[in-house]
PDB file of C-alpha atoms in Angstrom:
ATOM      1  CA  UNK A   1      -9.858  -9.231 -11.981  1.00  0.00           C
ATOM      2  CA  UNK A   2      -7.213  -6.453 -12.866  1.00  0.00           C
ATOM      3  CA  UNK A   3      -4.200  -6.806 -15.309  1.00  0.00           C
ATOM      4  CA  UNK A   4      -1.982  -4.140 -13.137  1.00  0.00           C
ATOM      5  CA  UNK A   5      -1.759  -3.453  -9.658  1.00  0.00           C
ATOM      6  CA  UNK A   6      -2.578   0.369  -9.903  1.00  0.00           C
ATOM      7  CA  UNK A   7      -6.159  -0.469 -10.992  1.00  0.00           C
ATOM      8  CA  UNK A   8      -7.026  -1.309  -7.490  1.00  0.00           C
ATOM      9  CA  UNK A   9      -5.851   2.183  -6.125  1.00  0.00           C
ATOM     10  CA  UNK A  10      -7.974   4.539  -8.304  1.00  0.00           C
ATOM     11  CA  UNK A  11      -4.515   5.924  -9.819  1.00  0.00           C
ATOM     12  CA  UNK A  12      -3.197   6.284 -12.658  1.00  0.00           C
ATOM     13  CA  UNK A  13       0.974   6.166 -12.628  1.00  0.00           C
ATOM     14  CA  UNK A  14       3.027   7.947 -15.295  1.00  0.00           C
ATOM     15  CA  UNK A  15       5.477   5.323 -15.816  1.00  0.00           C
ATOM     16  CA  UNK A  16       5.097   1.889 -15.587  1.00  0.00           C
ATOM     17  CA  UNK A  17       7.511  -0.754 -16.052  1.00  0.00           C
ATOM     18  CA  UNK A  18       6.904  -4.696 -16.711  1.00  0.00           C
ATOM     19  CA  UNK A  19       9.440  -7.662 -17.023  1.00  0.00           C
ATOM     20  CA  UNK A  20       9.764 -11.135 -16.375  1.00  0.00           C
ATOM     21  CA  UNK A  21       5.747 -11.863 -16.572  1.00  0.00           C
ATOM     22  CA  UNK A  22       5.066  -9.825 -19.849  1.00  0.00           C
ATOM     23  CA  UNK A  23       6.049 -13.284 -22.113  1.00  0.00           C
ATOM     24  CA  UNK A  24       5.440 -16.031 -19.798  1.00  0.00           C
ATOM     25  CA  UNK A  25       9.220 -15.866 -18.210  1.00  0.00           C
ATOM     26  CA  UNK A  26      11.003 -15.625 -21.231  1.00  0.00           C
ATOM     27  CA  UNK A  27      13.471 -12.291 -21.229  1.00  0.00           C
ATOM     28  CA  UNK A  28      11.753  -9.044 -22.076  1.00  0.00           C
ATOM     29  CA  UNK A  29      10.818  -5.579 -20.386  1.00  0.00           C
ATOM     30  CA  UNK A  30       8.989  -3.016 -21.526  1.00  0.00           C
ATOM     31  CA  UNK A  31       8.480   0.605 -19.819  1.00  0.00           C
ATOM     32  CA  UNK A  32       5.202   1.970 -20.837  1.00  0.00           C
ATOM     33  CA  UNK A  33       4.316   5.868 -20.631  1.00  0.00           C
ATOM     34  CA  UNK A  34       1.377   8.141 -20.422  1.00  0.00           C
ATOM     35  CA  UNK A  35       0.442  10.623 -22.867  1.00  0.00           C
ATOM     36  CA  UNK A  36       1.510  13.407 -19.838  1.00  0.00           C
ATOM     37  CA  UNK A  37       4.835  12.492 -20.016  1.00  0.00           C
ATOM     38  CA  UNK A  38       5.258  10.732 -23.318  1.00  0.00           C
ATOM     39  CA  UNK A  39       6.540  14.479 -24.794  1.00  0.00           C
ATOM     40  CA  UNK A  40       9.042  14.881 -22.488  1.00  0.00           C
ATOM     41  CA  UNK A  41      11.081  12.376 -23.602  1.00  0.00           C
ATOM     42  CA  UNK A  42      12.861  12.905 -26.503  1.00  0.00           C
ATOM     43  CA  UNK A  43      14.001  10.343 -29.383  1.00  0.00           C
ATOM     44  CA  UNK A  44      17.259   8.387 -28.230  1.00  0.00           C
ATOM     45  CA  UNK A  45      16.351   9.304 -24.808  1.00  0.00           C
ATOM     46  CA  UNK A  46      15.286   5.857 -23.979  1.00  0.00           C
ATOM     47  CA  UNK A  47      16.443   2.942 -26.193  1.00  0.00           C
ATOM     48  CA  UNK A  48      17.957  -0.747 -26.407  1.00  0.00           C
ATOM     49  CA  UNK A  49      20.475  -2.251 -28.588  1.00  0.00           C
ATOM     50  CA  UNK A  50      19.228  -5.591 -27.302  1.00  0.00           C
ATOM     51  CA  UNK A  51      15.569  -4.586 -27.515  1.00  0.00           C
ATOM     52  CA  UNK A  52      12.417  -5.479 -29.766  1.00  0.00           C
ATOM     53  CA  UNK A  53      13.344 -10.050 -30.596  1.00  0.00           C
ATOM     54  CA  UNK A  54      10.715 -10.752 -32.646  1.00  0.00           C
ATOM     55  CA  UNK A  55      10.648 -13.835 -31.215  1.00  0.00           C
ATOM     56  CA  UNK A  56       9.925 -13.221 -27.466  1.00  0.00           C
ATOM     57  CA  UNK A  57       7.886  -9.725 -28.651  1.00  0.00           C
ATOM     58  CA  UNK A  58       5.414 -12.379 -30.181  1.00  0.00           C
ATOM     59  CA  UNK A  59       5.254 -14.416 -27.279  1.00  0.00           C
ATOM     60  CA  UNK A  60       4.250 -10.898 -25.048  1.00  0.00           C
ATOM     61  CA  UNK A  61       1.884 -10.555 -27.444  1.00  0.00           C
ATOM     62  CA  UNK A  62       0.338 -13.815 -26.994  1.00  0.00           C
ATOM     63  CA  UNK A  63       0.597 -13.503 -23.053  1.00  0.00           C
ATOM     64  CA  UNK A  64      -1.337  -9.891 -23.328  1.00  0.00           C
ATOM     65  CA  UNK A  65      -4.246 -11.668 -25.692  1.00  0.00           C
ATOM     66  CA  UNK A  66      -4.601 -13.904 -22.931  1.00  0.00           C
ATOM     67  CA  UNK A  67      -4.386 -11.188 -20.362  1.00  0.00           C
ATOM     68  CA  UNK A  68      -7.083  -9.332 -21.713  1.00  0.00           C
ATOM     69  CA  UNK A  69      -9.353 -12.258 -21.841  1.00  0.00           C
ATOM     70  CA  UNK A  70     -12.309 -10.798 -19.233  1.00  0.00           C
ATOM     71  CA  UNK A  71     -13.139 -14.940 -18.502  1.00  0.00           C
ATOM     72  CA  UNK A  72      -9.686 -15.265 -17.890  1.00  0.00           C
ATOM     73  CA  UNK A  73      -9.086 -12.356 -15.322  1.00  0.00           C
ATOM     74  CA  UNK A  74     -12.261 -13.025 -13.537  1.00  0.00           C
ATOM     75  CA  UNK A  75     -11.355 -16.896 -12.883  1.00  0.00           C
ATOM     76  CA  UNK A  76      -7.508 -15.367 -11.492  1.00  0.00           C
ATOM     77  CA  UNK A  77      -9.478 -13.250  -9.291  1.00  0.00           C
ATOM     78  CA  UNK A  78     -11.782 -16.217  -8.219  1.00  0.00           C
ATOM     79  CA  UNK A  79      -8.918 -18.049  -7.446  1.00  0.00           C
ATOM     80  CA  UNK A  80      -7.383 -15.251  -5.732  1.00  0.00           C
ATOM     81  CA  UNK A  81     -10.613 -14.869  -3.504  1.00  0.00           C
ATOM     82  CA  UNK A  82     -10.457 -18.713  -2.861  1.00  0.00           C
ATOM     83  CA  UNK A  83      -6.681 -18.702  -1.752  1.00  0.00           C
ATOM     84  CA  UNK A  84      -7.130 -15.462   0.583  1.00  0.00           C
ATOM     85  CA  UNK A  85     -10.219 -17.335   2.206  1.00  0.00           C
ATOM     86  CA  UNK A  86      -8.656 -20.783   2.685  1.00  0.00           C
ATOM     87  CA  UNK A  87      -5.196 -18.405   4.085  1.00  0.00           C
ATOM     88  CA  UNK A  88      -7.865 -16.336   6.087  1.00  0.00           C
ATOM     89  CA  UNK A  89      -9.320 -20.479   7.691  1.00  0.00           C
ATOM     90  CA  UNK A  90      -5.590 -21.071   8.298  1.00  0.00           C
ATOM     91  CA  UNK A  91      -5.253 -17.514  10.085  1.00  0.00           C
ATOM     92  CA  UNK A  92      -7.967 -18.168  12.438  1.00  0.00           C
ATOM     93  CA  UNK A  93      -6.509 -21.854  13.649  1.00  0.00           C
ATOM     94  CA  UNK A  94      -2.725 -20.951  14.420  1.00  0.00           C
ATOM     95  CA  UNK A  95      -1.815 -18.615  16.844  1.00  0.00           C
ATOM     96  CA  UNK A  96       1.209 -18.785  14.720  1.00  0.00           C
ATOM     97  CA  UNK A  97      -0.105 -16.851  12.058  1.00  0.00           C
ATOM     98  CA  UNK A  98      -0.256 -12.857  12.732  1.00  0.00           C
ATOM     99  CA  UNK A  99      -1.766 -11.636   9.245  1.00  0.00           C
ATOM    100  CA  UNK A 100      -2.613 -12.638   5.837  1.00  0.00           C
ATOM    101  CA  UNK A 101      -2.514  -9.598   3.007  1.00  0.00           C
ATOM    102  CA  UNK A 102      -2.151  -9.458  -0.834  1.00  0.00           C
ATOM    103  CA  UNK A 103      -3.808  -8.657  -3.873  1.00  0.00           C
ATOM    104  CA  UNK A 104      -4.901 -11.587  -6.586  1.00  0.00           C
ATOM    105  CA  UNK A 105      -2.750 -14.538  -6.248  1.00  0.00           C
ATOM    106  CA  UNK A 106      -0.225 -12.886  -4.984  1.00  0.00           C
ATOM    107  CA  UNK A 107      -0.394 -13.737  -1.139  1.00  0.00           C
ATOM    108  CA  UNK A 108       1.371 -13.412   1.981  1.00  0.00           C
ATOM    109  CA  UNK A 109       1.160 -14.792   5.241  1.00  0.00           C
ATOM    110  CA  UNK A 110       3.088 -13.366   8.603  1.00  0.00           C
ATOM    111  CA  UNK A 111       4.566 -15.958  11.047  1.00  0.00           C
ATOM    112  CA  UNK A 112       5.961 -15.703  14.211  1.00  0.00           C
ATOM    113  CA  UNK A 113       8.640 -18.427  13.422  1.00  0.00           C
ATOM    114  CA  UNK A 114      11.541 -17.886  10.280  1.00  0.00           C
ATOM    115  CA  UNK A 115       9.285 -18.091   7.098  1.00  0.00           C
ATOM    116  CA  UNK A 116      12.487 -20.240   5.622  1.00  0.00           C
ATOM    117  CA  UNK A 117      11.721 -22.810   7.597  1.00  0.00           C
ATOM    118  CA  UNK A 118       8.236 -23.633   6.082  1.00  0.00           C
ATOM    119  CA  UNK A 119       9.856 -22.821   2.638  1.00  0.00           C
ATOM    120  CA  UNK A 120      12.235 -26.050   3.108  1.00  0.00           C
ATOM    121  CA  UNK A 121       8.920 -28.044   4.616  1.00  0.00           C
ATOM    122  CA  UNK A 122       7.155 -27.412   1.218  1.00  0.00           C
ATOM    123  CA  UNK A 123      10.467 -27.629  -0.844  1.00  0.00           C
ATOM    124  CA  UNK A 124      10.198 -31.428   0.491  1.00  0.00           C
ATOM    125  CA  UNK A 125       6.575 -31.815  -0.457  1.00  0.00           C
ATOM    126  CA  UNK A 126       7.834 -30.440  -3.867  1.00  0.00           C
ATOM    127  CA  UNK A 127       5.966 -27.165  -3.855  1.00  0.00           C
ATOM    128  CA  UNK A 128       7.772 -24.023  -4.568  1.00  0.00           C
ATOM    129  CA  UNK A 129       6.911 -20.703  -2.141  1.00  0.00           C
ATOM    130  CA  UNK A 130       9.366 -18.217  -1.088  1.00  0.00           C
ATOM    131  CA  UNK A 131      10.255 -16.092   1.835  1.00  0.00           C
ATOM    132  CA  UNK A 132       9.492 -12.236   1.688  1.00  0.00           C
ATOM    133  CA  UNK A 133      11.910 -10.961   4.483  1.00  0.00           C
ATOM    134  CA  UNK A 134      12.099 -12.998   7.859  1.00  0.00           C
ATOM    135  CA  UNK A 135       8.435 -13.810   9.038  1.00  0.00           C
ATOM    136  CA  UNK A 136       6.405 -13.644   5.767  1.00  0.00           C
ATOM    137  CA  UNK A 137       5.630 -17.327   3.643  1.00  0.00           C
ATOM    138  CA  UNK A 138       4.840 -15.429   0.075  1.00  0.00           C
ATOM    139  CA  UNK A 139       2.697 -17.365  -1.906  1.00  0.00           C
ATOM    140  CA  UNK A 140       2.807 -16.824  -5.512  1.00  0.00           C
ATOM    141  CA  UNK A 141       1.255 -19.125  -7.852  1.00  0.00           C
ATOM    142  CA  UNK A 142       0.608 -18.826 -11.622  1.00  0.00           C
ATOM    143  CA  UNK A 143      -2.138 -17.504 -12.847  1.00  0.00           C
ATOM    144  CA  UNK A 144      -3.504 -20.800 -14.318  1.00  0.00           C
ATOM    145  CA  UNK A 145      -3.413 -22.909 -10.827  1.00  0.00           C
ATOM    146  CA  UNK A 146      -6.451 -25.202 -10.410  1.00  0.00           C
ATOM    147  CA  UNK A 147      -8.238 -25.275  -6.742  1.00  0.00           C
ATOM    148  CA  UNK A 148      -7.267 -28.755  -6.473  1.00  0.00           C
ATOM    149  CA  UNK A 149      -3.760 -27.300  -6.617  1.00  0.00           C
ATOM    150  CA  UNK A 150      -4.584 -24.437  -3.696  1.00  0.00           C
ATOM    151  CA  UNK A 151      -6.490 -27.278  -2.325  1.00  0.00           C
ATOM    152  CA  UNK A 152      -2.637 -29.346  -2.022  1.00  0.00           C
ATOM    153  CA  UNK A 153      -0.919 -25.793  -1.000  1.00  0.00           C
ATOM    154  CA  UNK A 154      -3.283 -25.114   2.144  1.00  0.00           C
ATOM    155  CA  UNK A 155      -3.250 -28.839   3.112  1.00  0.00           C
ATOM    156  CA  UNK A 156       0.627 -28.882   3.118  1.00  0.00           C
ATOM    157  CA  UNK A 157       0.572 -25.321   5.268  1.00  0.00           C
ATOM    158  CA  UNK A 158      -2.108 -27.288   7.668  1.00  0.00           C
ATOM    159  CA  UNK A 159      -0.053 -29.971   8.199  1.00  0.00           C
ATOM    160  CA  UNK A 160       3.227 -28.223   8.614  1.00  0.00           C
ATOM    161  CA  UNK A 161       1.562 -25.930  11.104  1.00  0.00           C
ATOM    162  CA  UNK A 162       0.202 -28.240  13.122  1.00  0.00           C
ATOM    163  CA  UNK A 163       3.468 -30.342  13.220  1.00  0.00           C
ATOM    164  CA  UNK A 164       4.911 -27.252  14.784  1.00  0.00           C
ATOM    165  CA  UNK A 165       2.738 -27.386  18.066  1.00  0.00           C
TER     166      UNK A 165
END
């Protein structure tokens, strides 16, 4: 698997920013720079008077341990593979379903009905997805979901599909 993104697209970026994810939800961001433009900015250019809890800083620290663990991103990206194929089995049995794309884990599928609608159908069965715009169900699980737990995610999207014909 791939910590970032860009690592798929054979590029490089010059800034990168990261949130939310960095310490397992907890508040934090961090922008991080390349050595190109690292000496253009100049001290005080770019600073926090909220920045740098010890606290939460530890916790990223943690998270990126983790992150860095090769057995760890190669069983997100098996997991990834395995939730694109079952999406892919879906794709190929409802006419509803126009395209599945994403990267990982992070998944999305494009309906011809409003995606909110199977949002509340799996709000009932107590699983959280999300909408991304009108047509898209966006599924984005975390990193540590079992396949019994895809397993209960494509089941529920089975049967509210097929209780749409």
């Amino acid at each position: 698997g791939k910590l970032y993104a860009y690592e798929h697209s054979g590029i490089t970026p010059d800034i990168m920013t990261l949130a939310k994810p960095l310490a397992g939800g907890l508040p934090i961001g961090a922008v991080v720079v390349g050595k190109r433009v690292w000496p253009e900015i100049l001290p005080g250019e770019h600073a926090s008077t909220f920045g740098g809890n010890h606290f939460v800083t530890s916790i990223a620290c943690g998270v990126f341990d983790l992150l860095s663990d090769p057995d760890f991103l190669k069983s997100v990206a098996e997991k990834g593979k395995y939730l694109a194929g079952k999406l892919h089995e879906i794709n190929e049995k409802y006419n509803e379903v126009k395209e599945v794309r994403g990267k990982g884990l992070l998944m999305g599928i494009l309906v011809d009905f409003p995606a909110s609608e199977a949002v509340e159908y799996f709000q009932k069965e107590h699983i959280l997805i999300c909408s991304a715009g009108p047509n898209v169900i966006r599924f984005i699980p975390p990193l540590i979901i079992t396949r019994e737990d895809i397993d209960r995610v494509i089941i529920t999207l089975d049967s509210y599909l097929s209780g749409r014909n």
